[in-house]
Short mmCIF file of C-alpha atoms in Angstrom, two decimals:
data_model
loop_
_atom_site.label_atom_id
_atom_site.label_comp_id
_atom_site.label_asym_id
_atom_site.label_seq_id
_atom_site.Cartn_x
_atom_site.Cartn_y
_atom_site.Cartn_z
CA VAL A 1 0.00 0.00 0.00
CA ASP A 2 2.85 2.40 0.81
CA ALA A 3 4.43 1.68 -2.57
CA ALA A 4 1.07 2.22 -4.28
CA LYS A 5 0.71 5.60 -2.57
CA GLN A 6 4.20 6.61 -3.73
CA ILE A 7 3.24 5.70 -7.28
CA ILE A 8 -0.02 7.68 -7.08
CA LEU A 9 1.88 10.75 -5.85
CA SER A 10 4.62 10.45 -8.49
CA PRO A 11 4.40 12.79 -11.51
CA ARG A 12 2.92 10.08 -13.74
CA GLY A 13 0.63 8.90 -10.97
CA ARG A 14 -0.67 12.41 -10.43
CA ASP A 15 -1.34 12.73 -14.16
CA ASN A 16 -3.25 9.47 -14.02
CA LEU A 17 -5.43 10.68 -11.16
CA HIS A 18 -6.08 13.92 -13.01
CA TYR A 19 -7.11 11.86 -16.03
CA MET A 20 -9.58 9.97 -13.85
CA MET A 21 -11.01 13.18 -12.36
CA SER A 22 -11.37 14.78 -15.79
CA ALA A 23 -13.03 11.69 -17.26
CA TRP A 24 -15.38 11.55 -14.26
CA LEU A 25 -16.41 15.22 -14.07
CA GLU A 26 -15.70 16.22 -17.70
CA TYR A 27 -14.46 19.69 -16.79
CA SER A 28 -11.76 19.57 -19.49
CA ARG A 29 -14.48 20.10 -22.08
CA VAL A 30 -14.37 23.76 -21.11
CA SER A 31 -11.42 24.13 -23.51
CA THR A 32 -13.74 23.58 -26.49
CA LEU A 33 -16.47 26.04 -25.47
CA THR A 34 -17.40 29.57 -26.46
CA LYS A 35 -19.31 32.09 -24.36
CA THR A 36 -21.01 34.82 -26.34
CA ASN A 37 -21.28 37.30 -23.46
CA VAL A 38 -17.73 36.96 -22.10
CA GLU A 39 -14.96 38.89 -23.80
CA ASN A 40 -11.82 36.87 -24.56
CA PHE A 41 -13.27 33.66 -23.15
CA GLU A 42 -11.08 31.71 -25.57
CA THR A 43 -8.04 32.93 -23.61
CA LEU A 44 -9.61 32.11 -20.24
CA ARG A 45 -11.02 28.63 -20.79
CA ASP A 46 -7.66 26.80 -20.68
CA GLN A 47 -6.82 28.77 -17.53
CA MET A 48 -10.07 27.45 -16.01
CA ARG A 49 -9.04 23.88 -16.76
CA GLU A 50 -5.62 24.44 -15.19
CA GLU A 51 -7.23 26.18 -12.19
CA THR A 52 -9.21 23.00 -11.52
CA ARG A 53 -6.12 20.86 -11.89
CA ARG A 54 -4.27 23.02 -9.34
CA PHE A 55 -7.29 22.91 -7.01
CA LEU A 56 -7.26 19.10 -7.17
CA ASP A 57 -3.50 19.07 -6.59
CA ALA A 58 -3.92 21.17 -3.45
CA VAL A 59 -7.05 19.58 -1.98
CA VAL A 60 -6.91 15.94 -3.06
CA LEU A 61 -3.29 15.07 -3.82
CA ASP A 62 -1.26 17.26 -1.48
CA ALA A 63 -3.68 17.56 1.45
CA GLY A 64 -5.08 14.02 1.16
CA GLY A 65 -8.68 15.17 0.94
CA GLY A 66 -11.73 13.00 0.45
CA VAL A 67 -15.24 13.60 -0.80
CA ARG A 68 -16.06 16.24 1.82
CA GLU A 69 -12.96 18.27 1.01
CA LEU A 70 -13.55 17.92 -2.72
CA LEU A 71 -17.08 19.27 -2.35
CA THR A 72 -16.64 21.89 0.37
CA ALA A 73 -13.10 23.32 0.20
CA ASN A 74 -13.33 27.11 0.29
CA THR A 75 -10.19 27.74 -1.78
CA THR A 76 -9.33 27.75 -5.46
CA ASN A 77 -6.30 28.47 -7.65
CA PRO A 78 -7.04 31.09 -10.32
CA THR A 79 -4.82 33.22 -12.49
CA SER A 80 -5.02 36.97 -12.00
CA ASP A 81 -7.21 37.15 -15.12
CA LEU A 82 -9.62 34.55 -13.74
CA ALA A 83 -9.70 36.25 -10.34
CA ALA A 84 -10.72 39.46 -12.08
CA LEU A 85 -13.41 37.58 -14.03
CA TYR A 86 -14.84 35.97 -10.90
CA GLY A 87 -14.43 39.06 -8.72
CA PHE A 88 -11.95 37.33 -6.40
CA PRO A 89 -8.90 38.78 -4.65
CA ALA A 90 -5.85 38.56 -6.92
CA PRO A 91 -3.60 35.55 -6.17
CA ALA A 92 -0.01 36.14 -5.13
CA ALA A 93 0.96 34.49 -8.43
CA ASP A 94 -0.98 32.76 -11.17
CA TYR A 95 -2.57 29.55 -9.84
CA ALA A 96 -1.66 30.33 -6.22
CA SER A 97 -4.34 29.40 -3.71
CA VAL A 98 -6.91 32.02 -2.69
CA THR A 99 -9.84 31.85 -0.30
CA ARG A 100 -13.17 32.23 -2.02
CA PRO A 101 -15.43 35.11 -1.02
CA GLU A 102 -18.37 33.89 1.07
CA THR A 103 -20.78 34.29 -1.85
CA ALA A 104 -18.56 32.53 -4.36
CA GLY A 105 -19.44 28.90 -3.68
CA VAL A 106 -17.27 26.03 -2.50
CA GLY A 107 -15.54 22.94 -3.81
CA ILE A 108 -15.31 21.30 -7.18
CA LEU A 109 -18.90 22.18 -8.08
CA ALA A 110 -18.08 25.91 -7.90
CA GLN A 111 -15.11 25.64 -10.26
CA GLY A 112 -15.37 27.88 -13.31
CA SER A 113 -14.46 24.96 -15.56
CA VAL A 114 -17.32 22.84 -14.18
CA LEU A 115 -19.95 25.59 -14.19
CA SER A 116 -18.92 26.76 -17.67
CA THR A 117 -19.06 23.25 -19.07
CA GLU A 118 -22.51 22.63 -17.63
CA ALA A 119 -24.11 25.73 -19.14
CA SER A 120 -25.11 27.13 -22.50
CA SER A 121 -23.07 29.67 -24.45
CA SER A 122 -25.10 32.57 -23.07
CA HIS A 123 -26.86 31.51 -19.87
CA SER A 124 -26.82 29.02 -17.02
CA SER A 125 -28.47 25.62 -17.33
CA PRO A 126 -30.17 24.11 -14.27
CA THR A 127 -30.76 20.95 -16.31
CA GLN A 128 -27.12 20.37 -17.21
CA ARG A 129 -25.87 21.20 -13.72
CA GLY A 130 -28.51 19.04 -12.09
CA LEU A 131 -27.66 16.13 -14.37
CA LEU A 132 -23.98 16.44 -13.43
CA VAL A 133 -24.81 15.87 -9.77
CA LEU A 134 -27.39 13.20 -10.55
CA GLU A 135 -25.01 11.09 -12.62
CA LYS A 136 -21.59 11.77 -11.14
CA PHE A 137 -22.34 12.13 -7.42
CA LEU A 138 -25.53 10.11 -6.97
CA CYS A 139 -24.86 7.42 -9.64
CA ARG A 140 -28.43 7.62 -10.88
CA THR A 141 -29.22 6.91 -14.52
CA PRO A 142 -31.15 9.75 -16.12
CA PRO A 143 -34.20 8.96 -18.24
CA ILE A 144 -33.72 8.37 -21.96
CA VAL A 145 -34.02 11.64 -23.85
CA PRO A 146 -37.16 11.62 -26.03
CA ALA A 147 -36.72 11.60 -29.79
CA THR A 148 -38.15 15.11 -30.05
CA VAL A 149 -37.28 17.71 -27.45
CA PRO A 150 -38.63 21.22 -27.92
CA GLU A 151 -36.11 24.03 -27.92
CA LEU A 152 -36.18 26.40 -24.98
CA PRO A 153 -37.23 29.84 -26.22
CA ALA A 154 -34.60 32.54 -26.08
CA PRO A 155 -34.55 34.29 -22.70
CA ILE A 156 -36.10 37.73 -22.47
CA VAL A 157 -33.58 39.61 -20.37
CA GLY A 158 -35.13 41.38 -17.42
CA GLU A 159 -38.56 39.74 -17.75
CA THR A 160 -37.98 36.23 -16.39
CA THR A 161 -35.10 34.48 -14.66
CA THR A 162 -33.57 31.28 -15.96
CA ARG A 163 -35.23 29.36 -13.15
CA GLN A 164 -38.64 30.80 -13.98
CA ARG A 165 -38.27 29.78 -17.63
CA TYR A 166 -37.22 26.26 -16.71
CA GLU A 167 -40.03 25.89 -14.19
CA GLU A 168 -42.56 27.15 -16.70
CA LEU A 169 -41.37 24.93 -19.53
CA HIS A 170 -40.34 21.82 -17.57
CA ALA A 171 -41.97 21.61 -14.15
CA LYS A 172 -45.38 22.73 -15.42
CA SER A 173 -45.33 20.65 -18.60
CA GLY A 174 -46.79 17.14 -18.38
CA ALA A 175 -44.52 15.89 -21.14
CA CYS A 176 -41.34 17.19 -19.50
CA LYS A 177 -42.09 17.16 -15.79
CA LYS A 178 -41.58 13.46 -15.06
CA CYS A 179 -37.98 13.57 -16.25
CA HIS A 180 -36.92 17.07 -15.27
CA GLU A 181 -38.25 16.84 -11.73
CA GLN A 182 -35.44 14.34 -11.11
CA PHE A 183 -32.61 16.80 -11.76
CA ASP A 184 -33.74 20.39 -12.41
CA PRO A 185 -34.35 20.99 -8.66
CA ILE A 186 -30.68 20.14 -8.01
CA GLY A 187 -29.59 22.52 -10.73
CA PHE A 188 -31.54 25.40 -9.22
CA GLY A 189 -28.98 25.42 -6.41
CA PHE A 190 -26.42 26.87 -8.84
CA GLU A 191 -28.56 29.76 -10.07
CA HIS A 192 -26.45 32.39 -8.33
CA PHE A 193 -23.74 31.51 -10.89
CA ASP A 194 -23.86 32.57 -14.52
CA GLU A 195 -22.67 30.68 -17.58
CA VAL A 196 -18.98 31.02 -16.61
CA GLY A 197 -19.32 30.61 -12.85
CA ARG A 198 -19.44 34.26 -11.83
CA TYR A 199 -21.57 35.00 -8.78
CA ARG A 200 -24.64 37.12 -9.47
CA ALA A 201 -26.79 38.62 -6.73
CA ASP A 202 -29.59 39.03 -9.26
CA GLU A 203 -30.27 38.16 -12.89
CA ALA A 204 -30.70 41.34 -14.93
CA GLY A 205 -32.32 42.99 -11.94
CA LEU A 206 -34.58 40.06 -11.06
CA PRO A 207 -34.11 38.21 -7.75
CA VAL A 208 -32.41 34.82 -7.99
CA ASP A 209 -33.94 31.90 -6.09
CA SER A 210 -31.43 29.13 -5.34
CA THR A 211 -33.52 27.38 -2.66
CA SER A 212 -34.46 23.84 -3.67
CA HIS A 213 -34.00 20.16 -2.83
CA VAL A 214 -32.32 16.94 -3.94
CA PRO A 215 -35.06 14.52 -5.01
CA GLY A 216 -35.23 11.10 -3.39
CA ALA A 217 -37.27 8.01 -4.19
CA ASP A 218 -40.34 9.13 -2.23
CA GLU A 219 -39.32 12.39 -0.59
CA PRO A 220 -36.38 14.80 -0.85
CA LEU A 221 -33.02 13.56 0.39
CA PHE A 222 -32.50 17.05 1.79
CA GLU A 223 -33.39 20.67 1.14
CA PHE A 224 -30.81 23.39 0.60
CA GLU A 225 -30.36 27.09 0.05
CA GLY A 226 -27.72 27.78 -2.56
CA GLN A 227 -24.59 26.03 -3.77
CA ASN A 228 -22.71 26.07 -0.45
CA ASP A 229 -25.61 24.38 1.29
CA LEU A 230 -26.07 21.90 -1.56
CA ALA A 231 -22.37 20.96 -1.46
CA ALA A 232 -22.45 20.45 2.31
CA GLY A 233 -25.55 18.27 2.02
CA LEU A 234 -24.01 16.15 -0.73
CA ALA A 235 -20.80 15.71 1.30
CA SER A 236 -22.82 14.26 4.18
CA GLU A 237 -25.06 12.05 2.06
CA PRO A 238 -24.29 8.26 2.20
CA GLU A 239 -25.59 7.86 -1.36
CA VAL A 240 -22.89 10.26 -2.56
CA GLN A 241 -20.15 8.51 -0.61
CA ALA A 242 -21.23 5.14 -2.00
CA CYS A 243 -21.36 6.51 -5.53
CA VAL A 244 -17.94 8.16 -5.51
CA SER A 245 -16.23 5.18 -3.88
CA ALA A 246 -17.79 2.88 -6.47
CA GLN A 247 -16.46 5.03 -9.30
CA LEU A 248 -12.98 4.98 -7.80
CA LYS A 249 -13.08 1.18 -7.71
CA VAL A 250 -14.18 1.04 -11.34
CA PHE A 251 -11.29 3.31 -12.29
CA ALA A 252 -8.77 1.24 -10.33
CA PHE A 253 -9.93 -2.23 -11.38
CA GLY A 254 -11.47 -1.53 -14.78
CA THR A 255 -14.64 -3.43 -13.92
CA GLU A 256 -18.01 -2.71 -12.34
CA THR A 257 -18.04 -6.07 -10.58
CA ALA A 258 -19.60 -5.65 -7.15
CA CYS A 259 -17.92 -6.29 -3.79
CA LEU A 260 -14.39 -5.35 -4.85
CA GLY A 261 -12.29 -3.00 -2.74
CA GLU A 262 -14.50 -3.24 0.33
CA THR A 263 -11.82 -3.51 3.05
CA GLU A 264 -11.25 0.23 3.48
CA ARG A 265 -14.36 1.51 1.72
CA ALA A 266 -16.20 2.36 4.95
CA LYS A 267 -13.27 4.51 6.05
CA PHE A 268 -13.33 6.40 2.76
CA MET A 269 -17.08 6.88 3.00
CA SER A 270 -16.76 8.18 6.56
CA GLY A 271 -14.01 10.62 5.60
CA ALA A 272 -11.28 8.84 7.54
CA LEU A 273 -9.46 8.14 4.24
CA GLY A 274 -9.00 10.50 1.33
CA PHE A 275 -8.90 9.72 -2.38
CA VAL A 276 -5.18 8.94 -2.47
CA ASP A 277 -5.19 6.65 0.57
CA TYR A 278 -8.30 4.80 -0.58
CA LEU A 279 -6.90 4.26 -4.07
CA ALA A 280 -3.63 3.03 -2.54
CA SER A 281 -5.55 0.63 -0.28
CA LEU A 282 -7.00 -1.08 -3.35
CA ALA A 283 -3.54 -2.49 -4.08
CA ALA A 284 -4.00 -4.74 -1.03
CA GLU A 285 -7.30 -6.16 -2.22
CA PRO A 286 -7.36 -9.78 -3.48
CA HIS A 287 -8.68 -8.65 -6.87
CA PHE A 288 -5.57 -6.54 -7.43
CA GLY A 289 -3.19 -9.48 -7.41
CA GLY A 290 -5.31 -12.34 -8.67
CA ARG A 291 -8.29 -13.18 -10.85
CA GLN A 292 -10.53 -16.19 -11.16
CA ALA A 293 -10.84 -17.69 -14.62
CA GLU A 294 -14.18 -17.15 -16.34
#
């Protein structure tokens, strides 16, 4: 296990863990995006991807953080250009750690790369952001997208908020409600953040409502008020811990076979082990060194 941890923390091991994180959360897609309302976004998007990489270095690799730290850390690692975009204090040097302002969200789900990727070119998307949490942190399979999905009408700035449009077109529509009620409510928790992750107190003068809930089978798992509260609730939710630990096992072993890597899983789920230590512990599992023939 000690040798496995040394490998994980080596330069190539770190790259491998970053590959896993990027494949899991898909934040590297930000490098292919355009944002029509953000000047010079093409020069900022690669900085966003690197900001997330440095955040993961600091929180997960160097500090040994687990799911709670990933979701609730109140720091990030922007360039001076990104800090200006977000409205943050300037870092001492590009990609140095800064503490987020209280309104600026927490953890991986407040990263500009994540929020930009899960948004449209000109406005936020509660659906995309809700689906990210549904699939990646709750391991729930979203419904199959119907063959014909009506386009959302263009927003009328200053007349309705993004949430109001989505509620009108999804929550109040019989054809859409059954699917969207599974993930749109989660996405509403991010509505204080625009299409590139900048905090907004209001949306073109209209009040933003980020109070919502995470749907459960019969009743909400929990209610929340904004992204900070959502992140804290997710970090404490056993379903999230089970989901993330399962995805780490799949990454390590290359199979979704159940009951692998269970020896230290409870410690990871409780927060006693971080990502690096849990991954290293998998090297001591029977499945790591031997396989049964089919």
